[in-house]
Structures are given as structure tokens and as C-alpha cells.
CSV table of C-alpha atoms in Angstrom, one decimal:
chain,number,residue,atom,x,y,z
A,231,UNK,CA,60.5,8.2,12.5
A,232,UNK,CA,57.8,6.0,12.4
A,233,UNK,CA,53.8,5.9,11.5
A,234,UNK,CA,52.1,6.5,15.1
A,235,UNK,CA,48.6,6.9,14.2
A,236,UNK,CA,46.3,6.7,11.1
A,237,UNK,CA,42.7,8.3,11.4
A,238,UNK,CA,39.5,8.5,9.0
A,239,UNK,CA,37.0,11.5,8.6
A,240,UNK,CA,34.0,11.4,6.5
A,241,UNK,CA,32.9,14.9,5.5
A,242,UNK,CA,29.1,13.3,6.0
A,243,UNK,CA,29.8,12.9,9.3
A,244,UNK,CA,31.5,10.1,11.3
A,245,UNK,CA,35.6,10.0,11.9
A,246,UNK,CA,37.6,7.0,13.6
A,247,UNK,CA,40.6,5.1,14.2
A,248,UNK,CA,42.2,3.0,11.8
A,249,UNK,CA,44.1,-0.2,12.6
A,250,UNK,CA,47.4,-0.7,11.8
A,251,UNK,CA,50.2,1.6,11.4
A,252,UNK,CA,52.1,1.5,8.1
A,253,UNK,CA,49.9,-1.3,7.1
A,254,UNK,CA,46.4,-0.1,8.4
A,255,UNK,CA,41.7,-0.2,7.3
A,256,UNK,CA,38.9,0.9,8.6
A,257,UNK,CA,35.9,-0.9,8.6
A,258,UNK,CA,31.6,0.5,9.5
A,259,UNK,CA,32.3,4.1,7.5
A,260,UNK,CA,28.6,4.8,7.8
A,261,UNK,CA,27.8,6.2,4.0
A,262,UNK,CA,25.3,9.1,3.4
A,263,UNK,CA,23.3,9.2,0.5
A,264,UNK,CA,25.1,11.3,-2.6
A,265,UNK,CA,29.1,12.1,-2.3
A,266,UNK,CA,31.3,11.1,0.9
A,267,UNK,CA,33.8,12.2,0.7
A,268,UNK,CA,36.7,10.0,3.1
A,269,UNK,CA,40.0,11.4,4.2
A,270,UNK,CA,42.5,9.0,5.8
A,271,UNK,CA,45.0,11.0,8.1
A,272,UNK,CA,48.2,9.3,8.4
A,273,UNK,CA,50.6,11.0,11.5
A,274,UNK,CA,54.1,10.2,12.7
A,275,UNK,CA,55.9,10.1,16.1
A,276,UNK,CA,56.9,13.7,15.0
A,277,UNK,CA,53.3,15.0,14.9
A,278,UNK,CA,53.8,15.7,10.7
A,279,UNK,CA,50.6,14.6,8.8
A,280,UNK,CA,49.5,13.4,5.5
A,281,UNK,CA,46.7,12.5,3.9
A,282,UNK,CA,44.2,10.8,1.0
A,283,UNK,CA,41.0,11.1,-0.3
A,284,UNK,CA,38.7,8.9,-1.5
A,285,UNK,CA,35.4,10.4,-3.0
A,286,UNK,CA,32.3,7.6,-2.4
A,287,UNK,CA,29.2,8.1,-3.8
A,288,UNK,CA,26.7,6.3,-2.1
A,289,UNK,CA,23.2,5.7,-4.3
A,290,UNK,CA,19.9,7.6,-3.7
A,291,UNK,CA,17.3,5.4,-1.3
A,292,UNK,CA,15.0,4.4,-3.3
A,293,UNK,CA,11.4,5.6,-2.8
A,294,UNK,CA,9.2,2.7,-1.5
A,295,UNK,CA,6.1,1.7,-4.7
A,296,UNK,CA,3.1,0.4,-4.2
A,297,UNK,CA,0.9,-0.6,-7.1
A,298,UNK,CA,-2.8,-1.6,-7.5
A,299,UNK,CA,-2.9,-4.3,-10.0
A,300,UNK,CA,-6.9,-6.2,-9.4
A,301,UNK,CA,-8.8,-5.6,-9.7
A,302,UNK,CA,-8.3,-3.3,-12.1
A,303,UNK,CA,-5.0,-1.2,-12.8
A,304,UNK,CA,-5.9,2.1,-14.7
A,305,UNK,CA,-7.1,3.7,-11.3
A,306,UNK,CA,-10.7,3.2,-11.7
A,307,UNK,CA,-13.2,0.4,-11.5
A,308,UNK,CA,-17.1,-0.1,-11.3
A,309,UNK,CA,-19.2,-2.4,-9.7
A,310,UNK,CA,-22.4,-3.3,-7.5
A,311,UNK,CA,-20.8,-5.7,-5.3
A,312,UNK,CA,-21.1,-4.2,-1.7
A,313,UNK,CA,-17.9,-5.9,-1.2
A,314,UNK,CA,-14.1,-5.2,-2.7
A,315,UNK,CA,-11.0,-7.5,-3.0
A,316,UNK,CA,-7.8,-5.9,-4.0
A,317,UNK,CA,-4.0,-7.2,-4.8
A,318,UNK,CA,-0.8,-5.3,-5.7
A,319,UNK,CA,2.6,-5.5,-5.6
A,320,UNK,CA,5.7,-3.1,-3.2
A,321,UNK,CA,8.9,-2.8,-3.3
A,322,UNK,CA,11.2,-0.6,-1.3
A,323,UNK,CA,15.2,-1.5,-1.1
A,324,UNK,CA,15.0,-1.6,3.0
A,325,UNK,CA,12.3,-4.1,2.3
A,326,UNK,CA,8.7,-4.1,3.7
A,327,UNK,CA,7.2,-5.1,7.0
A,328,UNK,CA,3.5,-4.3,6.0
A,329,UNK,CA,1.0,-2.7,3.4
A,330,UNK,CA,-2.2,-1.2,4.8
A,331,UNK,CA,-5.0,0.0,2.5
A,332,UNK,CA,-8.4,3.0,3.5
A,333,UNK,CA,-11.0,3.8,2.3
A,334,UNK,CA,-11.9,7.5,2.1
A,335,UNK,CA,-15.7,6.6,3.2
A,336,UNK,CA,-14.9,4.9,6.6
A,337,UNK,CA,-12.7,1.5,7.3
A,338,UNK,CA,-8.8,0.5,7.0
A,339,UNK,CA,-6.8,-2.5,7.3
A,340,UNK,CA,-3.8,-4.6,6.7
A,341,UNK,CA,-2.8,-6.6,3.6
A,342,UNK,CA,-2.1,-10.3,3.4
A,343,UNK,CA,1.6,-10.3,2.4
A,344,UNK,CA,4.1,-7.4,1.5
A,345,UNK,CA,5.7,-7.6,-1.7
A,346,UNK,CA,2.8,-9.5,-3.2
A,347,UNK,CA,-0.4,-8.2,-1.5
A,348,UNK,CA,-4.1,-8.3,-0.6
A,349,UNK,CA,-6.7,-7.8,1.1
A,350,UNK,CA,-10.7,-9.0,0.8
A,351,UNK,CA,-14.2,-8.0,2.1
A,352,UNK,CA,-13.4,-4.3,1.7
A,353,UNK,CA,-16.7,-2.7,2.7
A,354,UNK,CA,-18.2,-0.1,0.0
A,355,UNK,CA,-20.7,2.4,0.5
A,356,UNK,CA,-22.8,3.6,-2.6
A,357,UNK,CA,-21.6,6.4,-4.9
A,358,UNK,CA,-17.7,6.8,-4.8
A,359,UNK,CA,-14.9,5.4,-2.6
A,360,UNK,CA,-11.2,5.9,-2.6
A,361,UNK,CA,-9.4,3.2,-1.7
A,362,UNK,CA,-5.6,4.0,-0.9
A,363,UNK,CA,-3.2,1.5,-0.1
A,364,UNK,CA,0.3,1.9,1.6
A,365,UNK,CA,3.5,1.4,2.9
A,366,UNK,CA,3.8,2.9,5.9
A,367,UNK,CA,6.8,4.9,6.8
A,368,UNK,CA,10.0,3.2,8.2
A,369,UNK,CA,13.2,3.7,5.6
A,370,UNK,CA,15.6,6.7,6.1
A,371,UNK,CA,13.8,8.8,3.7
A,372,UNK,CA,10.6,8.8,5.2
A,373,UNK,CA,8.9,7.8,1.9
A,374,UNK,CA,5.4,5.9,2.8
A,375,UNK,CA,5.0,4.6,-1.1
A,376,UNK,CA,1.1,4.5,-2.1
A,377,UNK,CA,-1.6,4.2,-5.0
A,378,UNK,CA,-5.3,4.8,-5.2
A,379,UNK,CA,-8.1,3.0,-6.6
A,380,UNK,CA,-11.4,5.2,-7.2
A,381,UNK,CA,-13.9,2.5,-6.8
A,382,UNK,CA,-17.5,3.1,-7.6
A,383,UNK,CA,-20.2,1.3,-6.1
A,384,UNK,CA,-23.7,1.4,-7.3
A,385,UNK,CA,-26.0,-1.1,-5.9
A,386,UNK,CA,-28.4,-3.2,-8.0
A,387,UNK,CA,-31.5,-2.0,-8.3
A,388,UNK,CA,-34.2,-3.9,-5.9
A,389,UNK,CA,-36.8,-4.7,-8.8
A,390,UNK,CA,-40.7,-4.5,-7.5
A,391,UNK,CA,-42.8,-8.1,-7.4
A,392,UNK,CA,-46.3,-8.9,-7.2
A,393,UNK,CA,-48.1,-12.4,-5.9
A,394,UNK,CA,-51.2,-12.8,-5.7
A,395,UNK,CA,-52.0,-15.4,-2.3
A,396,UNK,CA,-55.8,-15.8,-2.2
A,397,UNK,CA,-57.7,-17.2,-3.4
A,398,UNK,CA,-54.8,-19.7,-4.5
A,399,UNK,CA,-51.2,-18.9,-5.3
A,400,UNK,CA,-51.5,-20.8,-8.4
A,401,UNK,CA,-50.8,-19.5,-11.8
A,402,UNK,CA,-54.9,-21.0,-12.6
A,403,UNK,CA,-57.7,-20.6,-10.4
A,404,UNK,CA,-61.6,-21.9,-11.4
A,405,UNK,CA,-64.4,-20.1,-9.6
A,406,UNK,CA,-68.5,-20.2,-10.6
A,407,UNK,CA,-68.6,-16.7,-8.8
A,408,UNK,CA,-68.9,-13.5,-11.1
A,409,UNK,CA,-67.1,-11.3,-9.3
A,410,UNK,CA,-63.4,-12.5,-7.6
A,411,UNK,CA,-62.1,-11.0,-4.1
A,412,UNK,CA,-58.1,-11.5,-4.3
A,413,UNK,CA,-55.6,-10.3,-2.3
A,414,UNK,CA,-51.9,-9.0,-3.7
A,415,UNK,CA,-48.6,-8.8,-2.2
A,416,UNK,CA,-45.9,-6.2,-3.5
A,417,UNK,CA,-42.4,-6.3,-2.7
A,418,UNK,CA,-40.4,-3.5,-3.8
């Protein structure tokens, strides 16, 4: 009696044909995260079987990261710029098509780059914005991979001026008069 057939079954999911009789492989066993386990079916012209197992563990996907690194990485940062440029790193082992960042108070946008990032000209609005940047969702595991940046903006404070235009803008005027008409200008 000879070998007729040898099949494969992965308890995962997925089963096939092998090629090759007494000499045989299978090739493409999709692997699941955690423990396949593969069972290779061997069956003669007589319809007896046998079999062996071979226990695969596949690794865990990795969860995409996305880090914040400038301007500032502790996951706060001041300042009274009306504007905000940001860089980071990602990483994800499917790999990464594109980082996008928000902003909690209104705007959004794509990065420059994927594993190194950035973006510029972030628009703030005064008091305190959230700026979230992320790897949208494409691996297996759903996993979108972000970080946050609590960015508060407080403008600089417009500081009142005062010219006087008449009767000169200069810093001296000379007059034979005993009382002075003048006229001010305040900004502020």
C-alpha cells in the first residue's frame, strides 16, 4: 500500500493539500497570533490515517507608538506664539502609511513623514489646546497608536503707547506761548 494523500489543518483556521506523497510540504499556512496548532494528515490507498503535530506560536502584533518628542516631550508645553510646530517618531511592525495630528480647539492635518514626523503652522487658540497626534488604523489589530501634547497658549500682552503729534512729534518743542494746545495719540 502506498501514501495516496497528505493534508494540513490549522486549528486557527485554514486546511490544504500538501504536495508530494511519501516525500511531501505545504507552503502559505496563514499563522494567527498566539498558538497554531498544525496537524499534517497522512492517508493511504486503504483509507488508514496518521498524523503529526506541530505546535507554532506565532508573536503578538505589535501595537502601533506614536511619540511627541518637540517640542517638548513631558506632555506639556507653554508658549505665546499663535503658531505650533511639532515632530515625533512611530513605529508599528506592518509599517506606517501616515501620521495625522488635531487639535481639540478646531483644525487637523497630516504629518511630513511617518516614522520620523512633523508637522508646522499648527493654529492655537488662547487658553489650552490638545494636540493629539496618530496613526490611523490599518494593521490587524486595529490599534491607531497616539500621544497628546497639552499645549498652552497665552498671547503677549498688547502694551498701551502714547505720541504726542502736534504741535511737533519731536522729543523738544520751543514755544513763546504760556499755555500749549497738544494733541495725544493712544494705542492700546
Amino acid at each position: 500500500m502506498g501514501i495516496s494523500q497528505v493534508t494540513w489543518t490549522n486549528d486557527r483556521g485554514g486546511s490544504g493539500a500538501c504536495t508530494g506523497t511519501t516525500n511531501w510540504s505545504a507552503s502559505g499556512i496563514a499563522l494567527y497570533e498566539g498558538t497554531n496548532v498544525i496537524t499534517a494528515t497522512a492517508q493511504d490507498t486503504a483509507g488508514n490515517t496518521a498524523s503529526a503535530i506541530l505546535t507554532v506560536n506565532s508573536p503578538i502584533d505589535e501595537l502601533p507608538t506614536v511619540t511627541i518628542n518637540t517640542p517638548s516631550s513631558t506632555g506639556s508645553y507653554n508658549t505665546q506664539n499663535d503658531t505650533l510646530s511639532i515632530g515625533g517618531t512611530a513605529s508599528d511592525d506592518e509599517g506606517i502609511a501616515q501620521v495625522t495630528w488635531t487639535n481639540d480647539k478646531g483644525g487637523n492635518g497630516s504629518c511630513t513623514g511617518t516614522t520620523d514626523w512633523s508637522a508646522s503652522d499648527i493654529e492655537l487658540y488662547e487658553g489650552t489646546n490638545i494636540i493629539t497626534v496618530h496613526r490611523p488604523a490599518s494593521d490587524s489589530s486595529g490599534g491607531t497608536g497616539s500621544d497628546t501634547l497639552t499645549v498652552t497658549y497665552t498671547p503677549l500682552e498688547t502694551i498701551p503707547t502714547v505720541d504726542i503729534t502736534d504741535p511737533t512729534s519731536n522729543d523738544s518743542y520751543t514755544t513763546t506761548q504760556s499755555t500749549l494746545n497738544n494733541r495725544r495719540q493712544c494705542i492700546g
